[in-house]
PDB file of C-alpha atoms in Angstrom:
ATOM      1  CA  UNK A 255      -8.094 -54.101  10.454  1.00 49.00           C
ATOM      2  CA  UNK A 256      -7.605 -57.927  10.478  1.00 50.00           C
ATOM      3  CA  UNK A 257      -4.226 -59.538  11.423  1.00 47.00           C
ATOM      4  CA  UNK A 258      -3.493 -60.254   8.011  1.00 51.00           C
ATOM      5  CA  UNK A 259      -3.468 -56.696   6.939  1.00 55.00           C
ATOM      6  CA  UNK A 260      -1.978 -55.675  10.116  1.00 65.00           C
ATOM      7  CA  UNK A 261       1.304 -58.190   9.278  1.00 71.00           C
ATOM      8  CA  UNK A 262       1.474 -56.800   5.393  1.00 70.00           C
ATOM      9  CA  UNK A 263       1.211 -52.902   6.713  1.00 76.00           C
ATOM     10  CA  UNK A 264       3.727 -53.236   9.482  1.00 84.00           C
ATOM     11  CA  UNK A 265       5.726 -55.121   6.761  1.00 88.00           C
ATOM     12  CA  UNK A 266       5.827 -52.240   4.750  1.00 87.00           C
ATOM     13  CA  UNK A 267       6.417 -49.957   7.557  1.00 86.00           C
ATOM     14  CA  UNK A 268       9.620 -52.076   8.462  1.00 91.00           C
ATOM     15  CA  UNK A 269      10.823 -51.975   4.389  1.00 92.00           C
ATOM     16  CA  UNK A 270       9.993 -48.123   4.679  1.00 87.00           C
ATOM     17  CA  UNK A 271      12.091 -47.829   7.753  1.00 87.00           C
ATOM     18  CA  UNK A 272      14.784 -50.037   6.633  1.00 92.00           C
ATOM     19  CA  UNK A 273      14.915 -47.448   3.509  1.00 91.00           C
ATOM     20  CA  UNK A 274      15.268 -44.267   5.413  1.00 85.00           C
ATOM     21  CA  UNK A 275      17.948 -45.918   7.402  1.00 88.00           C
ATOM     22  CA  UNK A 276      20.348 -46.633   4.348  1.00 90.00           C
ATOM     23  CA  UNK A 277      19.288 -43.202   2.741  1.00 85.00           C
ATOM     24  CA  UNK A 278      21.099 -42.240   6.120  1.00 82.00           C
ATOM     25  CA  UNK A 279      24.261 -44.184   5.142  1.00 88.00           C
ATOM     26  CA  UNK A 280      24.261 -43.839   1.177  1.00 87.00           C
ATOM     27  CA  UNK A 281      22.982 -42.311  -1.763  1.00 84.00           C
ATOM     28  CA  UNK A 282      19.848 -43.222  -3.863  1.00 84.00           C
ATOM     29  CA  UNK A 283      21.373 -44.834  -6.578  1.00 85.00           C
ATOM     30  CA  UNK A 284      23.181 -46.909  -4.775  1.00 90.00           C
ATOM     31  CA  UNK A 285      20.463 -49.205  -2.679  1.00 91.00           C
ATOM     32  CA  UNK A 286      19.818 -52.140  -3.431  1.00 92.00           C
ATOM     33  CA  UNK A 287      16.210 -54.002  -2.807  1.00 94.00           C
ATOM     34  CA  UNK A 288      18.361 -56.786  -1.539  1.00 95.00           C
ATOM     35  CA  UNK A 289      19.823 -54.375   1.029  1.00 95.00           C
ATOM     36  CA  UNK A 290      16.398 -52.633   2.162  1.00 95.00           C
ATOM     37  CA  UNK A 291      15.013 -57.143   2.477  1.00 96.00           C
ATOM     38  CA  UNK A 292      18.394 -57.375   4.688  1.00 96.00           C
ATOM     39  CA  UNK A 293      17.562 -54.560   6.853  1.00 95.00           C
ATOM     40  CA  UNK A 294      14.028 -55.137   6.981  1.00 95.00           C
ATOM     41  CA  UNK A 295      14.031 -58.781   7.465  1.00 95.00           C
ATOM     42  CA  UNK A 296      11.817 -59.683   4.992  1.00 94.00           C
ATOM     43  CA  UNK A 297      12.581 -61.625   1.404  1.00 94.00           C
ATOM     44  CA  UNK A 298      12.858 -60.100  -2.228  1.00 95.00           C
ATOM     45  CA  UNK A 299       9.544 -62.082  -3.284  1.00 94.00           C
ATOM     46  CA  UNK A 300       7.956 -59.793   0.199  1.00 93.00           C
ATOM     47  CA  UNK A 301       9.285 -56.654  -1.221  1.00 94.00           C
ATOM     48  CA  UNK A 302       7.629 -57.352  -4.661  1.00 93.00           C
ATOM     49  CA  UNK A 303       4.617 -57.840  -3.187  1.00 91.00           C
ATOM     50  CA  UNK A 304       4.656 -54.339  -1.715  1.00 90.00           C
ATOM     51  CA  UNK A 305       6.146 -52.518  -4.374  1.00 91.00           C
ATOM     52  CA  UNK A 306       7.236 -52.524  -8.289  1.00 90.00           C
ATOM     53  CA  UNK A 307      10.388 -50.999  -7.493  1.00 88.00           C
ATOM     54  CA  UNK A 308      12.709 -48.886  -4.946  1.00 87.00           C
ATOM     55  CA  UNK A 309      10.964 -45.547  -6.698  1.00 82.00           C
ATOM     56  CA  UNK A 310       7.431 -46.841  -5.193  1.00 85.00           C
ATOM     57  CA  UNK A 311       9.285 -47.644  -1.843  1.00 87.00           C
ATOM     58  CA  UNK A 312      10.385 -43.747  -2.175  1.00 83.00           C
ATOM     59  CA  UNK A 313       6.891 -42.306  -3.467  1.00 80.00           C
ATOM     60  CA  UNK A 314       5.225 -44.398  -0.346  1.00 81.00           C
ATOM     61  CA  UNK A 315       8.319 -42.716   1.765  1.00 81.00           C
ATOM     62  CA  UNK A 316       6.938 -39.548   0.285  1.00 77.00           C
ATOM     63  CA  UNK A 317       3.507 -39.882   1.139  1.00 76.00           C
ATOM     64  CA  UNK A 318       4.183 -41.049   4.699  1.00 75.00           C
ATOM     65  CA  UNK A 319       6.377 -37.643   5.451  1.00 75.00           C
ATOM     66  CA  UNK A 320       3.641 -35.743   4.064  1.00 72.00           C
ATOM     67  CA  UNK A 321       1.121 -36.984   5.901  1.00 74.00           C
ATOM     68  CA  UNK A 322       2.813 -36.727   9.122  1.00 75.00           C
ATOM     69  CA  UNK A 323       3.416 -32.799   8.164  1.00 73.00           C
ATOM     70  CA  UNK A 324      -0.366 -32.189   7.112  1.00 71.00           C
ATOM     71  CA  UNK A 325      -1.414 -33.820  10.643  1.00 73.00           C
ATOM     72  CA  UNK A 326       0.992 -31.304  12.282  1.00 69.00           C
ATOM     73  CA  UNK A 327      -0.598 -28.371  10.427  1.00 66.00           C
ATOM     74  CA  UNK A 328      -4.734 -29.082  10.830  1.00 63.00           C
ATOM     75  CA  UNK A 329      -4.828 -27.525  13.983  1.00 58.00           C
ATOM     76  CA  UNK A 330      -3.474 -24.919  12.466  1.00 61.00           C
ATOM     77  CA  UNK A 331      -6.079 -24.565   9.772  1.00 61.00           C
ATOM     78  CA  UNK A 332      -9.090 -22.766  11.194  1.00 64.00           C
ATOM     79  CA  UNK A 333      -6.453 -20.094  12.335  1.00 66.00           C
ATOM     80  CA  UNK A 334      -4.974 -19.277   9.434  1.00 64.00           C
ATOM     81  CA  UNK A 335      -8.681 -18.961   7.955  1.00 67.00           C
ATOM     82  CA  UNK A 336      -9.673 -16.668  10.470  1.00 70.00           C
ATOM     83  CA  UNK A 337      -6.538 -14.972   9.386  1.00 69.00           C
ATOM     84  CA  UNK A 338      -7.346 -14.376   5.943  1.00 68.00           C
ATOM     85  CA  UNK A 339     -10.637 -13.701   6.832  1.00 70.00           C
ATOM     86  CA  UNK A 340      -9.990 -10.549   9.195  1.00 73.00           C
ATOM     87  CA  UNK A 341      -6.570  -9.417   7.587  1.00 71.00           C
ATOM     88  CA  UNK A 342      -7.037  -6.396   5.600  1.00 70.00           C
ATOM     89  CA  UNK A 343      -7.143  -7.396   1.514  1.00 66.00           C
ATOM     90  CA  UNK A 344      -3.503  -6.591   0.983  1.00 61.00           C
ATOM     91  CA  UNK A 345      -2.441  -8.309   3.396  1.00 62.00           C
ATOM     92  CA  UNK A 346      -3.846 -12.219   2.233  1.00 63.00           C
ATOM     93  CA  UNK A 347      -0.734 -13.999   1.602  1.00 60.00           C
ATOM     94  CA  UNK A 348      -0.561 -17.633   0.664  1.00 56.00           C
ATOM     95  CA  UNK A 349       3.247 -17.589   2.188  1.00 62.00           C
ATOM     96  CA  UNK A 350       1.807 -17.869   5.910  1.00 66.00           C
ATOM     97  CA  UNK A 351       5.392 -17.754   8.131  1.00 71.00           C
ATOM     98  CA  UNK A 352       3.367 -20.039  11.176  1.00 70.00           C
ATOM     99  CA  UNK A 353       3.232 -22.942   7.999  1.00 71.00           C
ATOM    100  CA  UNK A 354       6.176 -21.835   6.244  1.00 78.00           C
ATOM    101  CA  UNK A 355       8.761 -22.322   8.974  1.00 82.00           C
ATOM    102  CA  UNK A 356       7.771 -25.261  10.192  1.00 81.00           C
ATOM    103  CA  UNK A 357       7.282 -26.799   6.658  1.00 80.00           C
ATOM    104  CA  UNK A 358      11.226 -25.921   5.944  1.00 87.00           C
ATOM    105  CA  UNK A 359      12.264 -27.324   9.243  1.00 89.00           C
ATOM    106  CA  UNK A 360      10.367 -30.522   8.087  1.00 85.00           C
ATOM    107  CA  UNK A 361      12.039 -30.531   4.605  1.00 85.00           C
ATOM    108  CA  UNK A 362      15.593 -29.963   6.066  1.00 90.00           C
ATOM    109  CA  UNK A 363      15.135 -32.951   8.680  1.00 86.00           C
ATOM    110  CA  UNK A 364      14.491 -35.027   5.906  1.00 83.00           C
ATOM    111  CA  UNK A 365      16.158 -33.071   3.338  1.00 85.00           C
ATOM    112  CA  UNK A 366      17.487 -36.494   1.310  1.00 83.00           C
ATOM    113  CA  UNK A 367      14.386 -37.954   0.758  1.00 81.00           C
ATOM    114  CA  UNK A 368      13.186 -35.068   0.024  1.00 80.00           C
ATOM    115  CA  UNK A 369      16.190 -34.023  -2.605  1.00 82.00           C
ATOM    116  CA  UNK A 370      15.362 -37.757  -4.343  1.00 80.00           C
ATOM    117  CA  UNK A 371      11.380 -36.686  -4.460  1.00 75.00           C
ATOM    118  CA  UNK A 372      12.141 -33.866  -6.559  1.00 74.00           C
ATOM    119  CA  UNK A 373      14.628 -34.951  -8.338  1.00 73.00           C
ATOM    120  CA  UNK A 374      12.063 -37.570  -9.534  1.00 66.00           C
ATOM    121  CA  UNK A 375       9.106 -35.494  -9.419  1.00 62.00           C
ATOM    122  CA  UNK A 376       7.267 -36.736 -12.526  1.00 58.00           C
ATOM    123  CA  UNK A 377       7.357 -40.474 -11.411  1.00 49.00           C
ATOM    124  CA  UNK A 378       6.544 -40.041  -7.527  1.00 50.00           C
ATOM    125  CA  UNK A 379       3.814 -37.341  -8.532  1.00 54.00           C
ATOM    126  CA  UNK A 380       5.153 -35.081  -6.115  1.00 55.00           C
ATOM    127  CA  UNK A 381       2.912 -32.568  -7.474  1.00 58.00           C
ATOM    128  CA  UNK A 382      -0.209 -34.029  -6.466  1.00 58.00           C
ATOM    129  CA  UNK A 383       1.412 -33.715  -2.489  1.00 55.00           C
ATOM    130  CA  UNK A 384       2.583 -30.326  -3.042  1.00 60.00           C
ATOM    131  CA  UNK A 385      -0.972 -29.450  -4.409  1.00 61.00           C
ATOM    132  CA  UNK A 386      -2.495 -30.733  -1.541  1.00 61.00           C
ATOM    133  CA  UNK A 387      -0.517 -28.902   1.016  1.00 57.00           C
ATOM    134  CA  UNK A 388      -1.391 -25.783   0.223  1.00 61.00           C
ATOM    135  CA  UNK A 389      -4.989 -26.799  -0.443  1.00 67.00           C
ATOM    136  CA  UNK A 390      -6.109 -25.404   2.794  1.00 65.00           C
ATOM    137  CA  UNK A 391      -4.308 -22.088   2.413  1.00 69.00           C
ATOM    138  CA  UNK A 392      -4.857 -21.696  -1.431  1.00 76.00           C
ATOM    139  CA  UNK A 393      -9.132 -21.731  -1.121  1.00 77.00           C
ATOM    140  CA  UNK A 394      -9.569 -19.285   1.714  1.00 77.00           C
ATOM    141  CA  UNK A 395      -7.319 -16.858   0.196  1.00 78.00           C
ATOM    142  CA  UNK A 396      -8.985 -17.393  -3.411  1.00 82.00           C
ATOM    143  CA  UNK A 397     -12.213 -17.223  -1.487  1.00 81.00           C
ATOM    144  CA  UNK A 398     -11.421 -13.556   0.264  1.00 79.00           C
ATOM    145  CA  UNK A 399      -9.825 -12.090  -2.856  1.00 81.00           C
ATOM    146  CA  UNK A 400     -12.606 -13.448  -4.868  1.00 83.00           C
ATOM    147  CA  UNK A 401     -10.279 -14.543  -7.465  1.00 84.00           C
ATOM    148  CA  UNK A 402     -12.284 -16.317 -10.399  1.00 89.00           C
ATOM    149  CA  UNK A 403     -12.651 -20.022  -9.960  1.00 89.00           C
ATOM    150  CA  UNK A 404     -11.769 -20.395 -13.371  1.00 92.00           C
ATOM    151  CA  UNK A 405      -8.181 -18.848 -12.589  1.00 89.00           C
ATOM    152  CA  UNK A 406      -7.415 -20.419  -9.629  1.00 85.00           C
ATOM    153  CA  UNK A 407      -6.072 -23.605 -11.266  1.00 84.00           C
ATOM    154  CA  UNK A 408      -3.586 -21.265 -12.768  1.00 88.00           C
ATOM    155  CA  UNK A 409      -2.459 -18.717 -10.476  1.00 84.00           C
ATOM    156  CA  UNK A 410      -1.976 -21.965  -7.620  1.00 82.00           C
ATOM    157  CA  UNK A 411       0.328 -23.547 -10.404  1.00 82.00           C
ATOM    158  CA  UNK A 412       1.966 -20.370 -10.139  1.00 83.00           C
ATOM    159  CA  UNK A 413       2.704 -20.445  -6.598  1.00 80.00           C
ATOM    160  CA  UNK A 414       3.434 -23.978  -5.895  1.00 79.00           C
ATOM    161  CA  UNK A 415       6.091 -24.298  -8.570  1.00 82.00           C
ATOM    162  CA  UNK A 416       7.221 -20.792  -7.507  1.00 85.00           C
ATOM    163  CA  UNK A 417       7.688 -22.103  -3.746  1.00 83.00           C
ATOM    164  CA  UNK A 418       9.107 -25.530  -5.327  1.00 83.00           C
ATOM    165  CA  UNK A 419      11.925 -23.904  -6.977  1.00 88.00           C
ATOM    166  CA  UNK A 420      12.552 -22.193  -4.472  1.00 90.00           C
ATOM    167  CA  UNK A 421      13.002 -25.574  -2.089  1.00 88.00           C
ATOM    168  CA  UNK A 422      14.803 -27.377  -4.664  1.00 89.00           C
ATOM    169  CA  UNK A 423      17.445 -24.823  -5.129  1.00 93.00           C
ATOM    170  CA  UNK A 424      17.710 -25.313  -0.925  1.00 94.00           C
ATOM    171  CA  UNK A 425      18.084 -28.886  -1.595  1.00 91.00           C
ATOM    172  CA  UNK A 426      20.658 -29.145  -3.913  1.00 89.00           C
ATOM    173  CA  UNK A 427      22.295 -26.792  -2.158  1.00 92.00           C
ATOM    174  CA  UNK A 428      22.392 -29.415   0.787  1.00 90.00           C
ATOM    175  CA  UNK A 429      19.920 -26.829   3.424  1.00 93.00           C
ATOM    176  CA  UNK A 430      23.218 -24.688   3.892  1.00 95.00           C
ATOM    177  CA  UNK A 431      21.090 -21.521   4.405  1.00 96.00           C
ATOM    178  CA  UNK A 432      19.141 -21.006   7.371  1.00 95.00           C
ATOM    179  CA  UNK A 433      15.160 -21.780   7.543  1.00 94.00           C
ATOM    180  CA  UNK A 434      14.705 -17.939   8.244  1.00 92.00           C
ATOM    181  CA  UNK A 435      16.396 -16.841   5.119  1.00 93.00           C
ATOM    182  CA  UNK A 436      14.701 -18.967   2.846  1.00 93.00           C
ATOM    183  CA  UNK A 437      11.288 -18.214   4.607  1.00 90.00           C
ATOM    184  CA  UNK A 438      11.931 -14.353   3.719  1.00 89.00           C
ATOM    185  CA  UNK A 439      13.605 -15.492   0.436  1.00 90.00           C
ATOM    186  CA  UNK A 440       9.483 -16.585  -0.320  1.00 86.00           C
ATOM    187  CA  UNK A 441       7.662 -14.123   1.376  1.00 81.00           C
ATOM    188  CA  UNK A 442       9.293 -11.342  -0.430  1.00 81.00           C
ATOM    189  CA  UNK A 443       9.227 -12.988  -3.738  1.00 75.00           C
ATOM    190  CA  UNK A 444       5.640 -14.390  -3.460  1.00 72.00           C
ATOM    191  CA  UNK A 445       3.257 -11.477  -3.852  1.00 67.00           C
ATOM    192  CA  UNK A 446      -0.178 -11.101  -2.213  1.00 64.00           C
ATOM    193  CA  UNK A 447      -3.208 -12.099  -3.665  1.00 62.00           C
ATOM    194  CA  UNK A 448      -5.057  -8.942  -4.410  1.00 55.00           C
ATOM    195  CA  UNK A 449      -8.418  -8.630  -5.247  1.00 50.00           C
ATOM    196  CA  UNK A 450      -9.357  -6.583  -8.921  1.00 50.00           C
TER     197      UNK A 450
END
């Protein structure tokens, strides 16, 4: 990475910052780009350069958290498919409590960006990151179960909008109930993925 593109990505890292900051102190609506230049240091013409609008600065947010959850979880990964490997059939759950926990401890620290993201999940394609944080749980368990690769589409669609309801109801309930509960709250209402 030159120093050019080393100034314009630590740039956005300051706007990004400067964001999460006021999300701290206010609510969505209510931020201004002028206020996220102020705290950032940088001028309205810089923040255009970056971004369209405060909903990119939020879908960039977005991205950022999830990638710093999916690095927490890769070490995880070859576990969990040696898990669903040597479990007995029954047993292959895509609700995994050594992801799940952690994952709702992540959403609750950051439980107002989070509340925004899927409150305007449509326009920060929220989706697409949900999608690909299961990825690595979804395929293993399709793989063991054999389910058909033509169904799989369907049946993760299923899940992840399952588990997303689940998280939004959490949210705009402000995260009152503990971690725990709503971890059980899924695991008993996901089933397993059986095999025909």
């Amino acid at each position: 990475m030159n120093k050019s593109e080393s100034k314009y990505f630590n740039t956005a890292e300051r706007m990004d910052r400067a964001f999460l900051d006021l999300l701290d102190e206010k609510e969505f609506p209510y931020i201004s780009v002028k206020e996220i230049c102020a705290r950032a240091g940088v001028s309205r013409s810089t923040f255009y350069l970056h971004y369209e609008s405060v909903s990119d600065l939020v879908t960039e947010c977005a991205e950022y958290l999830y990638e710093q959850l999916e690095a927490r979880f890769e070490h995880r990964t070859s576990d969990v498919e040696e898990c669903l490997r040597e479990c007995p059939l029954e047993e292959v759950l895509l609700i995994i409590p050594e992801y799940l926990i952690p994952y709702l401890n992540f959403i609750r620290e950051h439980s107002r960006l989070f509340r925004i993201a899927t409150e305007n999940a449509d326009t920060l394609r929220l989706n697409q990151l949900y999608q690909r944080m299961y990825e690595h749980v979804l395929t293993p368990a399709f793989d063991r179960t054999r389910v058909p690769v033509r169904e799989r589409g369907y049946i993760a669609a299923f899940y992840i909008h399952g588990l997303m309801a689940i998280v939004n109801e959490w949210l705009r309930g402000g995260c009152a109930e503990p971690v725990e509960e709503i971890a059980t709250i899924m695991q008993q209402r996901i089933p397993p993925v059986v095999a025909r």
